[in-house]
mmCIF file of C-alpha atoms and ligand atoms in Angstrom:
data_model
loop_
_atom_site.group_PDB
_atom_site.id
_atom_site.type_symbol
_atom_site.label_atom_id
_atom_site.label_comp_id
_atom_site.label_asym_id
_atom_site.label_seq_id
_atom_site.Cartn_x
_atom_site.Cartn_y
_atom_site.Cartn_z
ATOM 1 C CA UNK A 973 0.000 0.198 0.076
ATOM 2 C CA UNK A 974 1.172 3.672 -0.826
ATOM 3 C CA UNK A 975 0.063 6.499 0.535
ATOM 4 C CA UNK A 976 0.411 9.869 -0.916
ATOM 5 C CA UNK A 977 -0.355 13.032 0.802
ATOM 6 C CA UNK A 978 -0.753 16.321 -1.102
ATOM 7 C CA UNK A 979 -0.493 19.693 0.316
ATOM 8 C CA UNK A 980 -2.113 22.756 -1.943
ATOM 9 C CA UNK A 981 -4.283 26.059 -2.372
ATOM 10 C CA UNK A 982 -6.564 24.329 -4.659
ATOM 11 C CA UNK A 983 -7.839 21.249 -3.290
ATOM 12 C CA UNK A 984 -10.775 20.613 -5.506
ATOM 13 C CA UNK A 985 -9.019 19.871 -8.663
ATOM 14 C CA UNK A 986 -7.974 16.871 -6.757
ATOM 15 C CA UNK A 987 -11.024 14.575 -6.386
ATOM 16 C CA UNK A 988 -12.477 14.340 -9.979
ATOM 17 C CA UNK A 989 -9.240 12.714 -11.726
ATOM 18 C CA UNK A 990 -8.608 10.498 -8.810
ATOM 19 C CA UNK A 991 -12.444 9.149 -8.885
ATOM 20 C CA UNK A 992 -12.086 7.514 -12.099
ATOM 21 C CA UNK A 993 -10.157 5.168 -14.050
ATOM 22 C CA UNK A 994 -6.612 3.610 -12.793
ATOM 23 C CA UNK A 995 -6.083 5.924 -10.005
ATOM 24 C CA UNK A 996 -9.963 4.740 -9.179
ATOM 25 C CA UNK A 997 -9.593 0.999 -8.813
ATOM 26 C CA UNK A 998 -6.366 1.236 -7.404
ATOM 27 C CA UNK A 999 -8.006 2.779 -4.240
ATOM 28 C CA UNK A 1000 -10.649 0.921 -4.346
ATOM 29 C CA UNK A 1001 -8.359 -2.220 -4.025
ATOM 30 C CA UNK A 1002 -6.751 -0.879 -0.871
ATOM 31 C CA UNK A 1003 -2.890 -0.546 -3.132
ATOM 32 C CA UNK A 1004 -3.383 3.166 -3.029
ATOM 33 C CA UNK A 1005 -4.087 6.363 -0.368
ATOM 34 C CA UNK A 1006 -4.830 10.207 -1.276
ATOM 35 C CA UNK A 1007 -5.012 12.140 0.937
ATOM 36 C CA UNK A 1008 -5.647 15.713 -0.332
ATOM 37 C CA UNK A 1009 -4.704 18.592 1.908
ATOM 38 C CA UNK A 1010 -5.580 22.515 1.881
ATOM 39 C CA UNK A 1011 -2.877 24.773 2.809
ATOM 40 C CA UNK A 1012 -5.148 27.148 4.015
ATOM 41 C CA UNK A 1013 -5.805 25.209 7.178
ATOM 42 C CA UNK A 1014 -2.792 25.983 7.862
ATOM 43 C CA UNK A 1015 -2.557 29.560 7.799
ATOM 44 C CA UNK A 1016 -2.405 31.739 10.804
ATOM 45 C CA UNK A 1017 -3.999 34.926 10.141
ATOM 46 C CA UNK A 1018 -7.588 36.112 9.740
ATOM 47 C CA UNK A 1019 -7.164 36.246 5.910
ATOM 48 C CA UNK A 1020 -5.719 32.686 6.048
ATOM 49 C CA UNK A 1021 -2.618 33.821 3.728
ATOM 50 C CA UNK A 1022 -0.065 31.454 2.164
ATOM 51 C CA UNK A 1023 1.821 34.151 0.014
ATOM 52 C CA UNK A 1024 3.709 37.459 0.387
ATOM 53 C CA UNK A 1025 6.033 39.788 -1.331
ATOM 54 C CA UNK A 1026 9.635 38.589 -1.992
ATOM 55 C CA UNK A 1027 12.551 40.282 0.207
ATOM 56 C CA UNK A 1028 14.504 42.163 -2.691
ATOM 57 C CA UNK A 1029 11.314 42.862 -4.460
ATOM 58 C CA UNK A 1030 10.635 41.772 -8.047
ATOM 59 C CA UNK A 1031 7.415 40.572 -9.854
ATOM 60 C CA UNK A 1032 4.805 38.243 -8.205
ATOM 61 C CA UNK A 1033 4.153 36.704 -4.666
ATOM 62 C CA UNK A 1034 5.971 33.728 -2.673
ATOM 63 C CA UNK A 1035 5.138 30.966 -0.749
ATOM 64 C CA UNK A 1036 5.372 31.502 3.135
ATOM 65 C CA UNK A 1037 7.111 29.001 4.562
ATOM 66 C CA UNK A 1038 5.277 28.591 8.075
ATOM 67 C CA UNK A 1039 2.083 27.292 6.719
ATOM 68 C CA UNK A 1040 3.827 24.827 5.176
ATOM 69 C CA UNK A 1041 5.500 23.964 7.711
ATOM 70 C CA UNK A 1042 2.795 23.238 10.043
ATOM 71 C CA UNK A 1043 0.784 21.215 7.266
ATOM 72 C CA UNK A 1044 4.106 19.204 7.056
ATOM 73 C CA UNK A 1045 4.054 18.073 10.487
ATOM 74 C CA UNK A 1046 0.706 17.883 11.193
ATOM 75 C CA UNK A 1047 0.167 15.271 8.560
ATOM 76 C CA UNK A 1048 3.844 13.763 9.035
ATOM 77 C CA UNK A 1049 2.769 13.195 12.342
ATOM 78 C CA UNK A 1050 -0.338 11.731 11.676
ATOM 79 C CA UNK A 1051 0.889 8.202 10.051
ATOM 80 C CA UNK A 1052 3.816 6.033 11.443
ATOM 81 C CA UNK A 1053 6.356 5.997 8.193
ATOM 82 C CA UNK A 1054 8.529 9.216 7.502
ATOM 83 C CA UNK A 1055 7.432 10.256 3.938
ATOM 84 C CA UNK A 1056 9.423 11.230 1.000
ATOM 85 C CA UNK A 1057 8.969 14.676 0.794
ATOM 86 C CA UNK A 1058 8.795 16.366 -2.602
ATOM 87 C CA UNK A 1059 8.152 19.844 -3.916
ATOM 88 C CA UNK A 1060 7.069 20.804 -6.957
ATOM 89 C CA UNK A 1061 9.335 23.474 -8.775
ATOM 90 C CA UNK A 1062 10.655 24.061 -12.053
ATOM 91 C CA UNK A 1063 14.311 23.647 -10.836
ATOM 92 C CA UNK A 1064 13.365 20.307 -9.794
ATOM 93 C CA UNK A 1065 15.085 16.955 -10.890
ATOM 94 C CA UNK A 1066 13.388 16.270 -14.236
ATOM 95 C CA UNK A 1067 10.556 13.584 -13.036
ATOM 96 C CA UNK A 1068 10.831 10.903 -15.755
ATOM 97 C CA UNK A 1069 9.602 6.537 -15.807
ATOM 98 C CA UNK A 1070 13.203 5.927 -13.987
ATOM 99 C CA UNK A 1071 12.286 8.144 -11.042
ATOM 100 C CA UNK A 1072 8.213 7.066 -10.938
ATOM 101 C CA UNK A 1073 9.501 3.934 -10.228
ATOM 102 C CA UNK A 1074 12.156 4.519 -8.009
ATOM 103 C CA UNK A 1075 8.684 6.152 -6.138
ATOM 104 C CA UNK A 1076 6.290 3.290 -6.845
ATOM 105 C CA UNK A 1077 8.684 1.362 -4.358
ATOM 106 C CA UNK A 1078 8.059 3.984 -1.368
ATOM 107 C CA UNK A 1079 5.202 3.550 1.773
ATOM 108 C CA UNK A 1080 4.474 7.570 1.718
ATOM 109 C CA UNK A 1081 4.918 10.909 -0.211
ATOM 110 C CA UNK A 1082 4.450 14.295 0.504
ATOM 111 C CA UNK A 1083 3.580 15.688 -2.702
ATOM 112 C CA UNK A 1084 3.745 19.888 -2.217
ATOM 113 C CA UNK A 1085 2.533 22.087 -4.712
ATOM 114 C CA UNK A 1086 3.179 25.486 -4.849
ATOM 115 C CA UNK A 1087 1.392 28.943 -6.493
ATOM 116 C CA UNK A 1088 3.060 31.777 -7.384
ATOM 117 C CA UNK A 1089 6.954 32.614 -7.814
ATOM 118 C CA UNK A 1090 7.750 29.632 -5.907
ATOM 119 C CA UNK A 1091 8.683 28.533 -2.565
ATOM 120 C CA UNK A 1092 10.573 30.258 0.670
ATOM 121 C CA UNK A 1093 14.194 28.285 -0.166
ATOM 122 C CA UNK A 1094 13.414 27.574 3.717
ATOM 123 C CA UNK A 1095 10.967 25.123 2.436
ATOM 124 C CA UNK A 1096 13.576 22.600 0.901
ATOM 125 C CA UNK A 1097 16.552 23.438 3.238
ATOM 126 C CA UNK A 1098 14.128 22.775 6.252
ATOM 127 C CA UNK A 1099 12.516 20.271 5.492
ATOM 128 C CA UNK A 1100 14.909 18.387 3.361
ATOM 129 C CA UNK A 1101 12.277 17.796 0.635
ATOM 130 C CA UNK A 1102 13.481 17.155 -3.078
ATOM 131 C CA UNK A 1103 12.417 19.680 -5.931
ATOM 132 C CA UNK A 1104 11.031 17.584 -9.159
ATOM 133 C CA UNK A 1105 9.868 19.274 -12.412
ATOM 134 C CA UNK A 1106 7.841 17.201 -14.842
ATOM 135 C CA UNK A 1107 9.213 19.031 -18.057
ATOM 136 C CA UNK A 1108 10.901 22.066 -19.633
ATOM 137 C CA UNK A 1109 7.692 24.707 -20.029
ATOM 138 C CA UNK A 1110 5.871 27.070 -17.617
ATOM 139 C CA UNK A 1111 2.391 25.930 -16.013
ATOM 140 C CA UNK A 1112 0.274 27.873 -13.554
ATOM 141 C CA UNK A 1113 1.381 25.441 -10.490
ATOM 142 C CA UNK A 1114 2.165 22.506 -8.973
ATOM 143 C CA UNK A 1115 -0.981 20.622 -9.307
ATOM 144 C CA UNK A 1116 -0.338 19.167 -12.482
ATOM 145 C CA UNK A 1117 2.919 18.134 -11.687
ATOM 146 C CA UNK A 1118 1.626 16.672 -8.424
ATOM 147 C CA UNK A 1119 -1.802 14.638 -10.663
ATOM 148 C CA UNK A 1120 1.407 13.606 -13.014
ATOM 149 C CA UNK A 1121 3.492 11.861 -10.720
ATOM 150 C CA UNK A 1122 0.596 10.101 -8.925
ATOM 151 C CA UNK A 1123 -0.860 9.210 -12.239
ATOM 152 C CA UNK A 1124 2.421 7.767 -13.372
ATOM 153 C CA UNK A 1125 3.574 6.244 -9.733
ATOM 154 C CA UNK A 1126 -0.337 4.485 -8.913
ATOM 155 C CA UNK A 1127 0.008 2.062 -12.448
ATOM 156 C CA UNK A 1128 3.269 0.638 -11.208
ATOM 157 C CA UNK A 1129 2.301 -0.160 -7.750
ATOM 158 C CA UNK A 1130 1.926 -4.037 -8.241
ATOM 159 C CA UNK A 1131 -1.762 -5.273 -9.216
ATOM 160 C CA UNK A 1132 -2.941 -1.713 -10.484
ATOM 161 C CA UNK A 1133 -2.922 -3.285 -14.169
ATOM 162 C CA UNK A 1134 -5.570 -5.427 -15.294
ATOM 163 C CA UNK A 1135 -2.903 -6.932 -17.375
ATOM 164 C CA UNK A 1136 -0.086 -7.397 -14.591
ATOM 165 C CA UNK A 1137 2.582 -7.603 -17.544
ATOM 166 C CA UNK A 1138 1.362 -4.419 -19.084
ATOM 167 C CA UNK A 1139 4.093 -1.821 -17.316
ATOM 168 C CA UNK A 1140 7.212 -3.733 -18.244
ATOM 169 C CA UNK A 1141 6.298 -3.257 -21.451
ATOM 170 C CA UNK A 1142 5.566 0.733 -21.549
ATOM 171 C CA UNK A 1143 8.089 3.073 -23.625
ATOM 172 C CA UNK A 1144 10.932 3.537 -21.689
ATOM 173 C CA UNK A 1145 11.210 0.215 -20.055
ATOM 174 C CA UNK A 1146 11.495 -2.337 -22.302
ATOM 175 C CA UNK A 1147 15.248 -1.059 -23.054
ATOM 176 C CA UNK A 1148 13.881 1.799 -23.309
ATOM 177 C CA UNK A 1149 12.094 2.513 -26.711
ATOM 178 C CA UNK A 1150 9.718 3.957 -28.314
ATOM 179 C CA UNK A 1151 6.332 1.649 -28.741
ATOM 180 C CA UNK A 1152 5.157 0.046 -32.196
ATOM 181 C CA UNK A 1153 2.860 0.985 -33.878
ATOM 182 C CA UNK A 1154 -0.909 -0.788 -33.231
ATOM 183 C CA UNK A 1155 -3.915 -1.459 -35.061
ATOM 184 C CA UNK A 1156 -7.203 -3.121 -34.194
ATOM 185 C CA UNK A 1157 -10.175 -3.598 -36.620
ATOM 186 C CA UNK A 1158 -11.069 -3.317 -39.530
ATOM 187 C CA UNK A 1159 -8.295 -4.367 -41.170
ATOM 188 C CA UNK A 1160 -8.823 -1.482 -44.330
ATOM 189 C CA UNK A 1161 -9.936 1.646 -43.315
ATOM 190 C CA UNK A 1162 -10.873 4.761 -45.907
ATOM 191 C CA UNK A 1163 -7.849 2.766 -48.231
ATOM 192 C CA UNK A 1164 -5.640 2.433 -45.267
ATOM 193 C CA UNK A 1165 -4.629 -1.230 -44.713
ATOM 194 C CA UNK A 1166 -3.777 -2.982 -42.098
ATOM 195 C CA UNK A 1167 -0.093 -4.221 -42.321
ATOM 196 C CA UNK A 1168 -0.395 -7.862 -43.638
ATOM 197 C CA UNK A 1169 1.896 -9.071 -41.274
ATOM 198 C CA UNK A 1170 0.237 -8.436 -38.179
ATOM 199 C CA UNK A 1171 -2.852 -10.358 -39.612
ATOM 200 C CA UNK A 1172 -0.912 -13.273 -40.593
ATOM 201 C CA UNK A 1173 -1.042 -15.537 -37.573
ATOM 202 C CA UNK A 1174 3.221 -15.882 -37.491
ATOM 203 C CA UNK A 1175 3.587 -14.710 -34.093
ATOM 204 C CA UNK A 1176 7.801 -14.877 -35.039
ATOM 205 C CA UNK A 1177 7.396 -12.744 -37.725
ATOM 206 C CA UNK A 1178 4.682 -10.288 -35.451
ATOM 207 C CA UNK A 1179 7.545 -9.715 -32.973
ATOM 208 C CA UNK A 1180 10.296 -8.999 -35.174
ATOM 209 C CA UNK A 1181 8.393 -6.508 -37.295
ATOM 210 C CA UNK A 1182 6.938 -4.801 -33.671
ATOM 211 C CA UNK A 1183 11.063 -4.977 -32.874
ATOM 212 C CA UNK A 1184 12.198 -2.950 -35.984
ATOM 213 C CA UNK A 1185 8.974 -0.115 -35.922
ATOM 214 C CA UNK A 1186 9.863 0.110 -32.578
ATOM 215 C CA UNK A 1187 13.803 1.019 -32.877
ATOM 216 C CA UNK A 1188 13.194 2.702 -35.866
ATOM 217 C CA UNK A 1189 11.002 5.476 -34.707
ATOM 218 C CA UNK A 1190 12.764 5.794 -31.278
ATOM 219 C CA UNK A 1191 16.162 6.104 -33.784
ATOM 220 C CA UNK A 1192 14.115 8.646 -36.065
ATOM 221 C CA UNK A 1193 12.217 10.676 -33.071
ATOM 222 C CA UNK A 1194 13.979 9.933 -30.013
ATOM 223 C CA UNK A 1195 17.464 9.587 -30.782
ATOM 224 C CA UNK A 1196 18.650 10.660 -27.104
ATOM 225 C CA UNK A 1197 17.661 8.011 -25.640
ATOM 226 C CA UNK A 1198 19.498 5.310 -28.017
ATOM 227 C CA UNK A 1199 22.335 7.212 -27.221
ATOM 228 C CA UNK A 1200 21.445 7.452 -23.031
ATOM 229 C CA UNK A 1201 20.711 3.937 -23.295
ATOM 230 C CA UNK A 1202 22.843 1.700 -25.979
ATOM 231 C CA UNK A 1203 21.121 -1.337 -24.535
ATOM 232 C CA UNK A 1204 17.967 -0.257 -26.483
ATOM 233 C CA UNK A 1205 19.140 -0.516 -29.840
ATOM 234 C CA UNK A 1206 20.533 -4.113 -30.217
ATOM 235 C CA UNK A 1207 18.688 -6.358 -26.967
ATOM 236 C CA UNK A 1208 17.024 -9.282 -28.288
ATOM 237 C CA UNK A 1209 13.639 -8.415 -27.158
HETATM 238 C C1 9D3 B 2178 10.244 29.625 -14.689
HETATM 239 C C2 9D3 B 2178 9.752 30.642 -14.516
HETATM 240 N N1 9D3 B 2178 9.656 31.292 -13.179
HETATM 241 C C3 9D3 B 2178 10.328 32.339 -12.660
HETATM 242 C C4 9D3 B 2178 10.452 33.566 -13.781
HETATM 243 C C5 9D3 B 2178 8.343 31.501 -12.324
HETATM 244 C C6 9D3 B 2178 6.910 30.609 -12.301
HETATM 245 C C7 9D3 B 2178 6.437 30.522 -13.463
HETATM 246 C C8 9D3 B 2178 5.417 29.517 -13.022
HETATM 247 C C9 9D3 B 2178 7.881 29.832 -11.447
HETATM 248 C C10 9D3 B 2178 6.775 28.770 -11.350
HETATM 249 C C11 9D3 B 2178 5.611 28.591 -12.060
HETATM 250 C C12 9D3 B 2178 4.447 27.294 -11.493
HETATM 251 N N2 9D3 B 2178 4.880 26.269 -11.858
HETATM 252 C C13 9D3 B 2178 5.316 24.971 -11.436
HETATM 253 O O1 9D3 B 2178 4.815 25.280 -10.115
HETATM 254 C C14 9D3 B 2178 5.766 24.005 -11.148
HETATM 255 C C15 9D3 B 2178 6.155 23.049 -12.358
HETATM 256 C C16 9D3 B 2178 6.174 23.616 -14.321
HETATM 257 O O2 9D3 B 2178 5.179 25.116 -14.217
HETATM 258 N N3 9D3 B 2178 6.554 22.819 -15.505
HETATM 259 C C17 9D3 B 2178 7.306 22.023 -14.816
HETATM 260 N N4 9D3 B 2178 7.090 21.014 -13.827
HETATM 261 C C18 9D3 B 2178 6.761 21.968 -12.790
HETATM 262 S S1 9D3 B 2178 6.891 21.595 -10.964
HETATM 263 C C19 9D3 B 2178 6.175 23.041 -10.396
#
């Protein structure tokens, strides 16, 4: 069982996605537990402030450290295992399938989503939190990154996927290759035929064709994957 706690000023955006699809199944099966916490509940003034102007001046607002410390300490204290603390920031380690696999082996994660220009640096230092980014583009906050991480991690939990082998056959995990093209019925659509080999019933020929397609696509679209992981170029399967 993996427990994920999320700290956010937009708690309502999480529930709809968590209540559908594989995330819902994972929670119903008791493989995943998610608790969403409203950061404003931990503000100390009557206006429930969670942001303030940056020291030194400049645009925008900064997430105040005190409400985040209060939230983390309160939520941590309610359970036995110390969670791995992840701060959603554009400056963090880039999230990828390897990080997802690593996180899926933890017992507890705490994801902290910010808005505005970012967190007071003392949040990272004082809590020993790791910063994570989901890629090089600018979003309006850390809520979608937290959902992306939760989604990618949840599907790796043992028992979540229907066909229990599916996760092993994904892009970025079969020797780090992109997926081969898929076809389903009808055999011909608007003049476009599904490749004969896929309808041939010859399992060896199908496996060879798919491997070739995966390699060619990876070379054309993502040569960086092959350079990073040369095994992807030559391993059987
Ligand atoms: C990088 C731009 N920043 C300097 C001017 C300002 C800024 C813009 C947007 C700071 C934070 C944000 C909100 N983004 C996130 O909180 C965020 C994020 C992202 O924007 N892209 C990829 N991953 C992440 S994780 C958190």
